[in-house]
Amino acid sequence: MLKRLIGFCAVMLSAASSAAAAEPAPAGFVTKAAQAYMIEASTGTVLLAKNEDQAFSPASLAKLMTMDIVFASLKGGEITLDTDYPVSEYAWRTGGAPSRSATMFAALKSRVRVEDLVKGVAIQGANDGCIILAEGMSGTEENFASAMTRRAQTLGMTKSIFGNSTGLPDGKSKTTARDMVTLAADLQQTYPAYYPYFAQADFEWNKIFQRNRNPLLGLGLGADGLATGFAEGEGFSIVASVERDGKRLFLALGGIASDKERTDEAKRILEWGLTSFETRQIFAEKEVVGSASVYGGQSGHVDLVARTPVSVYIPVSNPDRLAARIIYRWPLTAPVAADAEAGTLVISAGGRVLREVPLYTVQTIAVGSLTSRAVDALVELGESMFFSWLWDKAEPT
């Protein structure tokens, strides 16, 4: 009860930014995907969300997490592109030529350089490439899969679990559209030296030439990654990124009926995202967004700012209201340091959250006099009793 009351008061008593005219996404936009999530990269604005936290099997999308682990090790200097790993019989049988699945046809008992394995996975979705990397880096694929899940948690992919490096059926692995967009953004933004492998048109290994499996490359969208998947009983999925005219979008779709429909739907959604929106700045850098109440301080409030300009990516037509509010744990308690994270600016349109921005204190607020603290205590008691009554009336017992 107390925890919920504190959260409720934080919303009710926080300062609200002025509402501005804006244009949210058209309410009638519909996707055939069972799960969908798309954001604009520079602002983090959510453009499309449908069952974005609903779990589904990642299938071959799991290979993106395999690449994230490998890219992190390359960037950290733990391995190099010239490091080579052996092709075990397990890797060969499970993901190689005998498996009749996506493969780079690595030869049994040969050794393959990390760069070639990365190309095999990023371009061809090679299952053998994934397993060779997993065994080479972690000893066993099971150990590597555990590292994948830990890395997912670190990135904020709280609903994702990985049971292997390939996404082959295991009854354990799961992810969400939101988590996949988080992963795609990390790959593109954190590893600029390695991300371009996803856009390479083709790759040849063991005298076998294969083209990139990403159906969006070459369609004129500006697509430069990332992967597709298919799970029996759950349908087709895709994680994509496009960059065009200075705009970058990340998209994840799941639960699509066919391979063709997946390509058509992804293309339609990305084109909509690229052509129907514009960037609008709401607050300038260090502009005061609002204030937060301070208990027991020399001042009863402290100003709040964002560290960077606050912008949203909004539709160019169908104007509507853009609402913003500050949420924080009411009240802040003195002393309050300057430049301390103290709340969140939540921007929404039509009841849909577009983005959330951390807010930081401007001033230092020292502890106030005994008299001012006594007055603040009486005010806090009265307001807490009022909101407790209001909460009890709103929630039947």
Coordinates of C-alpha atoms in Angstrom, one line a residue:
M1 CA 0.0 0.0 0.0
L2 CA 2.7 2.5 1.0
K3 CA 4.8 1.8 -2.1
R4 CA 1.9 2.3 -4.4
L5 CA 0.9 5.4 -2.5
I6 CA 4.3 6.9 -2.9
G7 CA 4.3 6.2 -6.7
F8 CA 0.8 7.7 -7.0
C9 CA 1.8 10.9 -5.1
A10 CA 4.9 11.3 -7.3
V11 CA 2.7 11.5 -10.4
M12 CA 0.1 13.7 -8.8
L13 CA 2.5 16.2 -7.2
S14 CA 5.2 16.4 -9.8
A15 CA 5.5 19.5 -12.0
A16 CA 4.2 19.0 -15.5
S17 CA 5.7 20.5 -18.6
S18 CA 3.5 22.6 -20.9
A19 CA 1.6 20.6 -23.4
A20 CA 2.5 21.4 -27.0
A21 CA 0.9 20.7 -30.4
A22 CA 2.1 17.5 -31.9
E23 CA 1.2 14.7 -34.1
P24 CA 1.1 11.1 -32.7
A25 CA 1.1 8.0 -34.9
P26 CA -2.1 7.5 -36.8
A27 CA -4.4 5.4 -34.6
G28 CA -5.5 3.4 -37.6
F29 CA -2.0 2.0 -38.5
V30 CA -2.2 -1.8 -38.3
T31 CA 0.4 -4.5 -38.7
K32 CA -0.1 -8.1 -39.5
A33 CA 2.7 -9.1 -37.1
A34 CA 1.7 -10.7 -33.8
Q35 CA 4.5 -8.8 -32.1
A36 CA 6.0 -5.5 -33.3
Y37 CA 8.2 -2.7 -32.0
M38 CA 9.9 0.1 -33.8
I39 CA 11.8 3.1 -32.5
E40 CA 13.6 6.1 -34.1
A41 CA 17.2 6.0 -33.0
S42 CA 18.2 9.6 -32.2
T43 CA 15.3 10.3 -30.0
G44 CA 14.3 6.9 -28.8
T45 CA 10.7 7.7 -29.8
V46 CA 8.4 4.6 -30.0
L47 CA 6.7 4.6 -33.4
L48 CA 5.0 1.3 -33.3
A49 CA 4.2 -1.1 -30.4
K50 CA 2.1 -4.2 -30.5
N51 CA 2.5 -7.0 -27.9
E52 CA 6.1 -5.7 -27.7
D53 CA 6.7 -7.6 -24.4
Q54 CA 5.0 -10.8 -25.4
A55 CA 7.5 -13.7 -25.4
F56 CA 8.3 -15.7 -28.6
S57 CA 11.0 -18.0 -29.7
P58 CA 13.9 -16.1 -31.1
A59 CA 14.9 -18.8 -33.6
S60 CA 17.7 -17.4 -35.7
L61 CA 17.4 -14.0 -34.2
A62 CA 19.4 -15.5 -31.3
K63 CA 22.4 -15.2 -33.6
L64 CA 22.4 -11.5 -33.0
M65 CA 23.2 -12.1 -29.3
T66 CA 26.0 -14.4 -30.4
M67 CA 27.4 -11.6 -32.5
D68 CA 27.0 -9.2 -29.6
I69 CA 29.2 -11.4 -27.4
V70 CA 31.8 -11.8 -30.2
F71 CA 31.8 -8.1 -31.0
A72 CA 32.3 -7.2 -27.3
S73 CA 35.3 -9.6 -27.1
L74 CA 36.8 -8.2 -30.2
K75 CA 36.3 -4.6 -29.0
G76 CA 37.8 -5.5 -25.6
G77 CA 40.8 -7.2 -27.1
E78 CA 40.1 -10.6 -25.7
I79 CA 40.2 -12.1 -29.2
T80 CA 41.1 -10.7 -32.7
L81 CA 39.8 -11.2 -36.2
D82 CA 42.7 -13.5 -36.8
T83 CA 42.0 -15.8 -33.8
D84 CA 41.0 -19.2 -35.1
Y85 CA 38.9 -22.0 -33.7
P86 CA 38.6 -25.7 -34.5
V87 CA 35.5 -27.2 -36.1
S88 CA 34.3 -29.9 -33.7
E89 CA 32.2 -32.9 -34.8
Y90 CA 29.3 -31.4 -32.8
A91 CA 29.5 -28.1 -34.6
W92 CA 29.8 -29.9 -38.0
R93 CA 26.9 -32.3 -37.4
T94 CA 24.6 -29.8 -35.6
G95 CA 25.1 -26.8 -37.7
G96 CA 27.2 -27.8 -40.7
A97 CA 26.6 -29.6 -44.0
P98 CA 24.9 -32.7 -42.4
S99 CA 22.4 -30.5 -40.6
R100 CA 20.7 -29.2 -43.7
S101 CA 20.2 -25.9 -41.9
A102 CA 21.8 -22.5 -42.6
T103 CA 25.5 -23.2 -42.7
M104 CA 28.8 -21.8 -44.0
F105 CA 30.0 -25.4 -44.7
A106 CA 33.0 -25.3 -42.4
A107 CA 35.0 -28.5 -42.9
L108 CA 35.2 -31.0 -40.0
K109 CA 38.5 -30.7 -38.0
S110 CA 39.6 -27.6 -39.9
R111 CA 40.3 -24.3 -38.1
V112 CA 38.5 -21.1 -39.1
R113 CA 39.4 -17.4 -38.4
V114 CA 37.0 -15.4 -36.2
E115 CA 36.5 -12.9 -39.0
D116 CA 35.3 -15.6 -41.4
L117 CA 33.1 -17.1 -38.7
V118 CA 31.5 -13.6 -38.1
K119 CA 30.9 -13.2 -41.8
G120 CA 29.3 -16.7 -41.9
V121 CA 26.9 -15.8 -39.1
A122 CA 26.1 -12.2 -40.0
I123 CA 25.7 -12.8 -43.7
Q124 CA 24.5 -16.4 -44.0
G125 CA 23.1 -17.0 -40.6
A126 CA 25.5 -20.0 -40.3
N127 CA 24.6 -22.4 -37.5
D128 CA 28.1 -24.0 -37.6
G129 CA 29.7 -20.6 -37.4
C130 CA 27.8 -19.9 -34.2
I131 CA 28.7 -23.2 -32.5
I132 CA 32.4 -22.9 -33.5
L133 CA 32.5 -19.4 -32.0
A134 CA 30.6 -20.6 -28.9
E135 CA 32.9 -23.6 -28.2
G136 CA 36.0 -21.7 -29.1
M137 CA 35.3 -18.8 -26.8
S138 CA 33.6 -20.5 -23.8
G139 CA 34.6 -24.2 -24.0
T140 CA 31.0 -25.4 -24.5
E141 CA 27.9 -24.0 -26.2
E142 CA 26.1 -24.3 -22.9
N143 CA 28.6 -22.0 -21.2
F144 CA 28.3 -19.5 -24.1
A145 CA 24.5 -19.6 -23.9
S146 CA 24.7 -18.7 -20.2
A147 CA 26.9 -15.7 -21.2
M148 CA 24.4 -14.7 -23.8
T149 CA 21.6 -14.6 -21.2
R150 CA 23.8 -12.6 -18.8
R151 CA 24.7 -10.1 -21.5
A152 CA 21.0 -9.8 -22.3
Q153 CA 20.2 -8.8 -18.7
T154 CA 23.0 -6.3 -18.8
L155 CA 21.5 -4.6 -21.9
G156 CA 18.1 -4.4 -20.2
M157 CA 16.7 -7.3 -22.2
T158 CA 14.9 -8.6 -19.1
K159 CA 12.5 -11.0 -20.8
S160 CA 15.1 -12.8 -22.9
I161 CA 16.7 -16.2 -22.3
F162 CA 19.1 -18.0 -24.6
G163 CA 19.6 -21.8 -24.5
N164 CA 22.1 -22.0 -27.4
S165 CA 24.1 -19.9 -29.8
T166 CA 22.0 -20.6 -32.9
G167 CA 18.4 -20.3 -32.0
L168 CA 17.7 -23.9 -33.0
P169 CA 14.7 -25.3 -31.1
D170 CA 15.5 -26.0 -27.4
G171 CA 12.2 -25.4 -25.6
K172 CA 14.0 -22.8 -23.4
S173 CA 15.0 -19.7 -25.5
K174 CA 12.6 -16.8 -25.6
T175 CA 12.7 -13.1 -26.4
T176 CA 10.4 -10.1 -27.2
A177 CA 10.2 -7.5 -29.9
R178 CA 11.2 -4.8 -27.5
D179 CA 14.3 -6.8 -26.4
M180 CA 15.3 -7.5 -30.0
V181 CA 15.2 -3.7 -30.8
T182 CA 17.4 -3.1 -27.7
L183 CA 19.9 -5.6 -29.0
A184 CA 19.8 -4.2 -32.6
A185 CA 20.5 -0.7 -31.3
D186 CA 23.4 -2.0 -29.2
L187 CA 25.0 -3.8 -32.1
Q188 CA 24.7 -0.7 -34.4
Q189 CA 25.7 1.9 -31.9
T190 CA 28.4 0.1 -29.8
Y191 CA 30.3 -1.8 -32.5
P192 CA 30.6 0.5 -35.6
A193 CA 33.7 -1.4 -36.7
Y194 CA 31.9 -4.7 -36.9
Y195 CA 28.2 -3.8 -37.6
P196 CA 28.8 -3.4 -41.4
Y197 CA 29.3 -7.2 -41.7
F198 CA 25.5 -7.5 -41.5
A199 CA 25.1 -5.5 -44.8
Q200 CA 27.8 -7.4 -46.8
A201 CA 26.0 -8.7 -49.9
D202 CA 27.6 -12.2 -50.1
F203 CA 30.2 -14.5 -48.7
E204 CA 32.0 -17.6 -50.0
W205 CA 33.5 -20.4 -47.9
N206 CA 34.7 -23.9 -48.7
K207 CA 34.1 -22.9 -52.4
I208 CA 30.4 -22.4 -51.8
F209 CA 29.0 -19.0 -52.6
Q210 CA 26.0 -17.6 -50.7
R211 CA 24.1 -14.4 -50.7
N212 CA 23.0 -12.4 -47.7
R213 CA 19.8 -13.8 -46.2
N214 CA 18.4 -10.4 -45.3
P215 CA 15.5 -9.8 -47.8
L216 CA 15.5 -6.0 -47.2
L217 CA 19.0 -5.4 -48.5
G218 CA 18.9 -3.9 -52.0
L219 CA 15.3 -2.7 -51.8
G220 CA 16.3 0.9 -51.7
L221 CA 15.1 1.3 -48.1
G222 CA 18.6 2.0 -46.6
A223 CA 18.5 -1.3 -44.8
D224 CA 21.9 -2.4 -43.4
G225 CA 21.0 -5.3 -41.0
L226 CA 20.2 -7.5 -39.2
A227 CA 18.5 -11.0 -39.2
T228 CA 15.5 -13.1 -39.9
G229 CA 14.0 -16.1 -38.1
F230 CA 11.4 -18.8 -38.2
A231 CA 9.9 -21.0 -35.5
E232 CA 7.5 -23.8 -36.1
G233 CA 4.1 -22.9 -34.8
E234 CA 5.1 -19.2 -34.2
G235 CA 5.8 -18.0 -37.7
F236 CA 8.4 -15.8 -39.3
S237 CA 10.3 -12.9 -37.6
I238 CA 12.7 -10.2 -38.5
V239 CA 14.9 -7.6 -36.8
A240 CA 15.8 -4.8 -39.2
S241 CA 17.5 -1.4 -39.2
V242 CA 17.4 1.3 -41.9
E243 CA 19.3 4.6 -42.2
R244 CA 18.1 7.1 -44.8
D245 CA 18.3 10.9 -45.0
G246 CA 19.8 11.1 -41.5
K247 CA 17.0 9.0 -40.0
R248 CA 17.7 5.6 -38.4
L249 CA 14.9 3.1 -37.4
F250 CA 15.1 -0.2 -35.5
L251 CA 12.3 -2.6 -36.1
A252 CA 11.4 -6.1 -34.7
L253 CA 8.5 -8.2 -36.0
G254 CA 7.3 -11.6 -34.9
G255 CA 4.5 -14.0 -35.7
I256 CA 4.1 -13.4 -39.4
A257 CA 2.4 -16.0 -41.6
S258 CA 4.9 -16.3 -44.5
D259 CA 8.4 -15.4 -45.7
K260 CA 6.9 -13.1 -48.4
E261 CA 4.5 -11.4 -45.9
R262 CA 7.5 -10.8 -43.6
T263 CA 9.4 -8.9 -46.3
D264 CA 6.4 -7.0 -47.5
E265 CA 5.3 -6.0 -43.9
A266 CA 8.7 -5.0 -42.8
K267 CA 9.2 -2.9 -46.0
R268 CA 5.7 -1.2 -45.5
I269 CA 6.4 -0.4 -41.9
L270 CA 9.9 1.0 -42.4
E271 CA 8.8 3.1 -45.4
W272 CA 6.0 4.6 -43.2
G273 CA 8.4 5.3 -40.4
L274 CA 10.9 7.0 -42.8
T275 CA 8.4 9.2 -44.7
S276 CA 5.6 10.0 -42.3
F277 CA 7.5 11.6 -39.3
E278 CA 9.6 14.5 -38.5
T279 CA 11.9 15.4 -35.5
R280 CA 10.7 18.1 -33.2
Q281 CA 12.6 19.6 -30.3
I282 CA 10.6 20.1 -27.1
F283 CA 13.3 21.3 -24.7
A284 CA 16.7 22.7 -25.3
E285 CA 19.8 21.4 -23.6
K286 CA 19.9 22.4 -19.9
E287 CA 16.5 24.1 -20.3
V288 CA 14.5 23.9 -17.1
V289 CA 11.7 21.3 -17.6
G290 CA 10.0 21.7 -14.2
S291 CA 10.8 21.4 -10.5
A292 CA 10.5 18.8 -7.7
S293 CA 9.4 19.4 -4.1
V294 CA 12.2 19.2 -1.5
Y295 CA 11.5 18.3 2.1
G296 CA 13.6 19.9 4.9
G297 CA 15.7 22.1 2.7
Q298 CA 16.6 25.8 2.5
S299 CA 14.4 25.8 -0.6
G300 CA 11.1 24.0 -1.1
H301 CA 11.9 22.9 -4.6
V302 CA 14.7 22.2 -7.0
D303 CA 14.8 22.8 -10.8
L304 CA 15.1 19.8 -13.1
V305 CA 16.8 19.6 -16.5
A306 CA 17.7 17.0 -19.1
R307 CA 21.4 16.7 -20.0
T308 CA 20.7 16.8 -23.7
P309 CA 18.1 18.4 -25.9
V310 CA 14.8 16.6 -25.7
S311 CA 13.3 15.8 -29.1
V312 CA 10.6 13.5 -30.3
Y313 CA 9.9 11.9 -33.7
I314 CA 6.3 12.7 -34.6
P315 CA 3.9 12.4 -37.5
V316 CA 3.8 15.3 -40.0
S317 CA 0.0 15.1 -40.2
N318 CA -3.1 14.6 -37.9
P319 CA -2.0 17.1 -35.2
D320 CA -2.9 16.2 -31.6
R321 CA -1.7 17.0 -28.1
L322 CA 1.7 16.0 -27.0
A323 CA 1.7 15.6 -23.2
A324 CA 4.7 15.5 -20.8
R325 CA 4.9 15.0 -17.1
I326 CA 7.7 14.6 -14.5
I327 CA 7.6 11.5 -12.3
Y328 CA 9.8 11.4 -9.1
R329 CA 9.6 10.0 -5.6
W330 CA 7.9 12.7 -3.7
P331 CA 9.3 14.6 -1.9
L332 CA 13.1 14.8 -2.4
T333 CA 14.8 15.0 1.0
A334 CA 17.5 17.6 1.7
P335 CA 20.4 17.8 1.3
V336 CA 20.0 17.5 -2.5
A337 CA 23.2 17.6 -4.6
A338 CA 23.3 19.4 -7.9
D339 CA 23.4 17.3 -11.1
A340 CA 21.9 14.3 -9.4
E341 CA 19.3 12.2 -11.2
A342 CA 16.0 12.9 -9.5
G343 CA 13.2 12.0 -11.9
T344 CA 12.0 11.1 -15.3
L345 CA 10.3 13.1 -18.0
V346 CA 7.6 11.0 -19.6
I347 CA 6.4 12.2 -23.0
S348 CA 3.2 10.7 -24.5
A349 CA 0.6 11.2 -27.2
G350 CA -2.9 9.8 -27.1
G351 CA -2.1 7.8 -24.0
R352 CA 0.9 6.1 -25.7
V353 CA 4.3 6.7 -24.2
L354 CA 6.8 8.0 -26.8
R355 CA 9.9 8.2 -24.7
E356 CA 11.3 8.6 -21.2
V357 CA 14.1 11.0 -20.4
P358 CA 16.1 11.1 -17.1
L359 CA 16.1 14.5 -15.3
Y360 CA 18.8 16.0 -13.1
T361 CA 18.8 18.6 -10.4
V362 CA 20.1 22.1 -11.2
Q363 CA 20.9 23.5 -7.7
T364 CA 22.3 22.2 -4.5
I365 CA 19.7 22.4 -1.8
A366 CA 21.2 22.4 1.7
V367 CA 19.3 21.3 4.9
G368 CA 17.0 24.0 6.1
S369 CA 16.5 25.4 9.6
L370 CA 14.7 23.6 12.4
T371 CA 11.7 25.7 11.9
S372 CA 11.5 25.1 8.1
R373 CA 11.9 21.4 8.6
A374 CA 9.1 21.4 11.2
V375 CA 6.7 23.2 8.8
D376 CA 7.7 20.8 6.0
A377 CA 6.9 17.9 8.2
L378 CA 3.4 19.2 8.9
V379 CA 2.8 19.9 5.2
E380 CA 4.0 16.4 4.3
L381 CA 1.8 14.8 6.9
G382 CA -1.3 16.7 5.7
E383 CA -0.7 15.9 2.0
S384 CA 0.1 12.2 2.7
M385 CA -3.2 11.9 4.7
F386 CA -5.1 13.6 1.8
F387 CA -3.6 11.4 -0.9
S388 CA -4.1 8.3 1.3
W389 CA -7.8 9.2 1.5
L390 CA -8.0 9.8 -2.2
W391 CA -6.3 6.5 -2.9
D392 CA -8.6 4.6 -0.7
K393 CA -11.6 6.1 -2.3
A394 CA -10.3 5.2 -5.8
E395 CA -9.6 1.6 -4.9
P396 CA -12.4 -0.4 -3.4
T397 CA -11.5 -2.7 -0.5

